Coordinates of C-alpha atoms in Angstrom, one line a residue:
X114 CA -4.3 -39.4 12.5
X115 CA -5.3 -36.5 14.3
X116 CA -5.0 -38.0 17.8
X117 CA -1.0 -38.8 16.4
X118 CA -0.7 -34.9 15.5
X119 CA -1.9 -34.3 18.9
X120 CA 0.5 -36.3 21.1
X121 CA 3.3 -35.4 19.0
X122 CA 2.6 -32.2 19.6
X123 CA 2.7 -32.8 22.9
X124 CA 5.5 -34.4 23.1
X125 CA 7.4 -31.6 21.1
X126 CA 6.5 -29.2 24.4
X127 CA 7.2 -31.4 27.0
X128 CA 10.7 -30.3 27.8
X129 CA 9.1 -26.7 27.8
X130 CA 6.5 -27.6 30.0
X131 CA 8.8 -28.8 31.7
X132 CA 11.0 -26.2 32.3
X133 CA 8.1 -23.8 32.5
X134 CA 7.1 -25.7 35.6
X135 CA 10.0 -25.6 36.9
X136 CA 10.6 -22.0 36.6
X137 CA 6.7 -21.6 38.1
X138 CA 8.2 -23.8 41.5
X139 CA 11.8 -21.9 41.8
X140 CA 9.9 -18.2 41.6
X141 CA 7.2 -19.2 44.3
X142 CA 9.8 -20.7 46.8
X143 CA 12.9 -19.5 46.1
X144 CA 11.8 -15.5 45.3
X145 CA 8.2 -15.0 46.2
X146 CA 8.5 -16.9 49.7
X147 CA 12.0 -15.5 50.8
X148 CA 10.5 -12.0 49.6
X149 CA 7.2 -12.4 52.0
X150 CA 10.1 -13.1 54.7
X151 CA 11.5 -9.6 54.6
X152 CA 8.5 -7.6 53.8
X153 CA 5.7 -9.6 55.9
X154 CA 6.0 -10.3 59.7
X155 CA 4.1 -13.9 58.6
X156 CA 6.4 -15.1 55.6
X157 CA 9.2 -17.9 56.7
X158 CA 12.9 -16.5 57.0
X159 CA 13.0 -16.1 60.7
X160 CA 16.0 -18.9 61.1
X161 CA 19.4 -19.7 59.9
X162 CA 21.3 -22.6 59.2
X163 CA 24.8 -22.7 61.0
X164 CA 27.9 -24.7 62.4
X165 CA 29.0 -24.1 65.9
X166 CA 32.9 -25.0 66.5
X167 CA 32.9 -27.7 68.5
X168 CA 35.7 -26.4 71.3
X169 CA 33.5 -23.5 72.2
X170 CA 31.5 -26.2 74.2
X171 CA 28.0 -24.3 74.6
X172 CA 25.9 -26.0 76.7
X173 CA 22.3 -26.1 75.6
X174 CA 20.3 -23.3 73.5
X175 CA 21.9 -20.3 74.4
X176 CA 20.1 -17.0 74.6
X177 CA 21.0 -13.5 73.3
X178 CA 18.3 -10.9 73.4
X179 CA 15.6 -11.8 70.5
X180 CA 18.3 -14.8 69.0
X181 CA 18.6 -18.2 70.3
X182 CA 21.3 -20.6 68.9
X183 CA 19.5 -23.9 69.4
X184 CA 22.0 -26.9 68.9
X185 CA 25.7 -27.7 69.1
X186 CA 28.0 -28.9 65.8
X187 CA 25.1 -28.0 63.7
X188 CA 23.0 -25.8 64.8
X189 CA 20.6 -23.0 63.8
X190 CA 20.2 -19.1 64.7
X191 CA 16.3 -18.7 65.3
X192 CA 15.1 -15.1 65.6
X193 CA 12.1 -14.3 67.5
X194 CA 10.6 -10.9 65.7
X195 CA 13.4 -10.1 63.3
X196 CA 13.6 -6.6 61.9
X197 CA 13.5 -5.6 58.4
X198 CA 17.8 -5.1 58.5
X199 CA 17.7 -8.7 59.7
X200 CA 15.1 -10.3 57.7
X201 CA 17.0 -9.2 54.5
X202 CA 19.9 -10.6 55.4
X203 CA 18.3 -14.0 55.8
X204 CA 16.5 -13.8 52.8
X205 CA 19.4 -12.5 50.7
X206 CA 21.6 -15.8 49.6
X207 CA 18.4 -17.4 48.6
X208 CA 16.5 -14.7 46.6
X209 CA 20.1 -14.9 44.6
X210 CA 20.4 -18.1 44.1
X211 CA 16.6 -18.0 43.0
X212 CA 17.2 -15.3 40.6
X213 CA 20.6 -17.5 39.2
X214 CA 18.2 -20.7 38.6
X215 CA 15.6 -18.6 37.3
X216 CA 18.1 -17.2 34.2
X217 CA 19.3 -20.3 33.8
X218 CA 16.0 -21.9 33.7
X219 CA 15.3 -19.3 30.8
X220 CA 17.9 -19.7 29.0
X221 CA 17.4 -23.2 28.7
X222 CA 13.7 -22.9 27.5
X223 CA 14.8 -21.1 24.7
X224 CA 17.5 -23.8 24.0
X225 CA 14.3 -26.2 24.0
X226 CA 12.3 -24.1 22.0
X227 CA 16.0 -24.9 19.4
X228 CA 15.2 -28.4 20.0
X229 CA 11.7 -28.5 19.6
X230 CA 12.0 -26.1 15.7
X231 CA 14.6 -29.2 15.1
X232 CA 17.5 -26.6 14.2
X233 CA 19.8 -27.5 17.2
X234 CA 23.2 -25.9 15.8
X235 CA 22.5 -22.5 16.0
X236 CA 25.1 -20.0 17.2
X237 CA 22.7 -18.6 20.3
X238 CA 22.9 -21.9 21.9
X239 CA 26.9 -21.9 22.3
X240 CA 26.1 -18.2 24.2
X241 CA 23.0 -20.0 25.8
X242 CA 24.9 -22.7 27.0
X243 CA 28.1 -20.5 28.2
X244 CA 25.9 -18.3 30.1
X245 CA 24.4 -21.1 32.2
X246 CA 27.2 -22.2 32.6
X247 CA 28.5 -18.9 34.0
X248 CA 25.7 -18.7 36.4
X249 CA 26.3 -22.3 37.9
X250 CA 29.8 -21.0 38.7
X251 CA 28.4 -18.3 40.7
X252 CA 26.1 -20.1 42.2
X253 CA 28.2 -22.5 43.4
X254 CA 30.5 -19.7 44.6
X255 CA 29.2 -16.3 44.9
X256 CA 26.1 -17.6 46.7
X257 CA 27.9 -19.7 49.5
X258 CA 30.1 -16.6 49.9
X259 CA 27.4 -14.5 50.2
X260 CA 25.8 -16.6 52.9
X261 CA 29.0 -16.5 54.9
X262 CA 28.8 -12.6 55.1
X263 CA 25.2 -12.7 56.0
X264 CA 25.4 -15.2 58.1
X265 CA 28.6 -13.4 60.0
X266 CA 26.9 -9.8 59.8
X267 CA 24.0 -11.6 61.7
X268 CA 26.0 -12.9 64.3
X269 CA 28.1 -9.9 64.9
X270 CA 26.8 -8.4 68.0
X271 CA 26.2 -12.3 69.5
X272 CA 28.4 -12.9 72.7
X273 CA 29.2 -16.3 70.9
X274 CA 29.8 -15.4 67.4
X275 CA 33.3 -16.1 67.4
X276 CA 31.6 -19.7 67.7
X277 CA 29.2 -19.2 64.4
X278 CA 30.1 -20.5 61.0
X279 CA 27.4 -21.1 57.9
X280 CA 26.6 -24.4 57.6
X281 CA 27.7 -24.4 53.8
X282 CA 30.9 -24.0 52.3
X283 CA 31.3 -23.4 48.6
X284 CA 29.5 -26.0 46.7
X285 CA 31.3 -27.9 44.3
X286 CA 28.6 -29.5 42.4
X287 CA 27.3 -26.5 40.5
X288 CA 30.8 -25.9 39.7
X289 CA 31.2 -29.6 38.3
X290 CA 28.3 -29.0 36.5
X291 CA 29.5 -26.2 35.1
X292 CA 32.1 -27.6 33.5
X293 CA 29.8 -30.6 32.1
X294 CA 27.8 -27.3 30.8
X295 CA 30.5 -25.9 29.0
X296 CA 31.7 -28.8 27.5
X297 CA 28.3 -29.2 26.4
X298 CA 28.3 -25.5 24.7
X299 CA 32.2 -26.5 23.0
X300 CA 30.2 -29.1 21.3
X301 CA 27.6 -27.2 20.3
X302 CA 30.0 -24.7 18.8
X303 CA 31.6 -27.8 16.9
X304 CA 27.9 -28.9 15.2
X305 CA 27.5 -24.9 14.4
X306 CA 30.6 -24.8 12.5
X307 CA 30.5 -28.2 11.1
X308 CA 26.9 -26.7 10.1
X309 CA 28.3 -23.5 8.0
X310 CA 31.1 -25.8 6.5
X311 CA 28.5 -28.0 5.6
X312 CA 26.4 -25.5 4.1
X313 CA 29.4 -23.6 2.2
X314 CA 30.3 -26.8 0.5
X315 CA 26.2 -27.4 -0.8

């Protein structure tokens, strides 16, 4: 009997561990390891992902100063001792994205912690569940967006920029799942009132 109280406690956390380990990965690579980038000479973040128009025809890796553009069609910019200006530009549209996944991440632990105290239909879960959704809109729009200007304030000064595009466009599947999300939270808000009307009638 007590190893049976044991694993269904442990059962009861497991979403939580879960999503505790998950928001343990996301801080280390997507915050902690972009952040070493721009204030350590030794962190990664010294290259970035881009798509070279195809009739500007460079030949080869081409060579501007401290930044080479190694590939054609897609490509990357590779700096060879970025400076701080430069290293927080690179760092930038993942350290946001990072921070969106992370609030999400949290707001869905306290959903589980909901689920795991077996009173699903409260009202904070609608808001919960509106807010994430919320943040996958903006990550799969503001993000991309923001990697464009970065990307473009990077290759500014480059005798091929004209050439330069990010490699990502806005990304439609956050945004799908957004919706899923917010269908997800309408239903919610249906069991919360269906909840009170319930409760009224008792």
């Amino acid at each position: 009997m007590n190893e049976m109280s044991w694993w269904t406690r442990a059962t009861d956390h497991t979403l939580e561990l879960a999503l505790g380990l998950a928001l343990l990965l996301v801080g280390i690579v997507e915050i902690l390891l972009p952040v070493l980038g721009v204030s350590t000479p030794f962190g990664p973040g010294d290259t970035r992902e881009v798509q070279v128009d195809g009739a500007a025809r460079l030949a080869g890796d081409m060579t501007a100063g401290a930044v080479t553009l190694r590939g054609s069609g897609h490509a990357e910019l590779a700096f060879t001792d970025p400076g701080l200006g430069q290293r927080l530009l690179l760092a930038l549209p993942a350290v946001v994205s990072g921070l969106l996944v992370i609030a999400m991440l949290t707001v869905l632990l306290r959903v589980a912690r909901t689920f795991r105290d077996g009173d699903f239909f409260v009202p904070q879960n609608t808001r919960r569940l509106t807010a994430v959704a919320a943040a996958l809109v903006l990550l799969g729009t503001v993000v991309p967006l923001l990697e464009m200007m970065t990307t473009n304030l990077l290759a500014r000064e480059l005798p091929w920029a004209d050439a330069i595009t990010p490699a990502h466009g806005f990304a439609v599947q956050p945004v799908f799942l957004a919706l899923l999300v917010g269908a997800a939270a309408g239903a919610f808000r249906a069991g919360t009132r269906l909840r009170a009307d319930t409760e009224g009638l008792v």
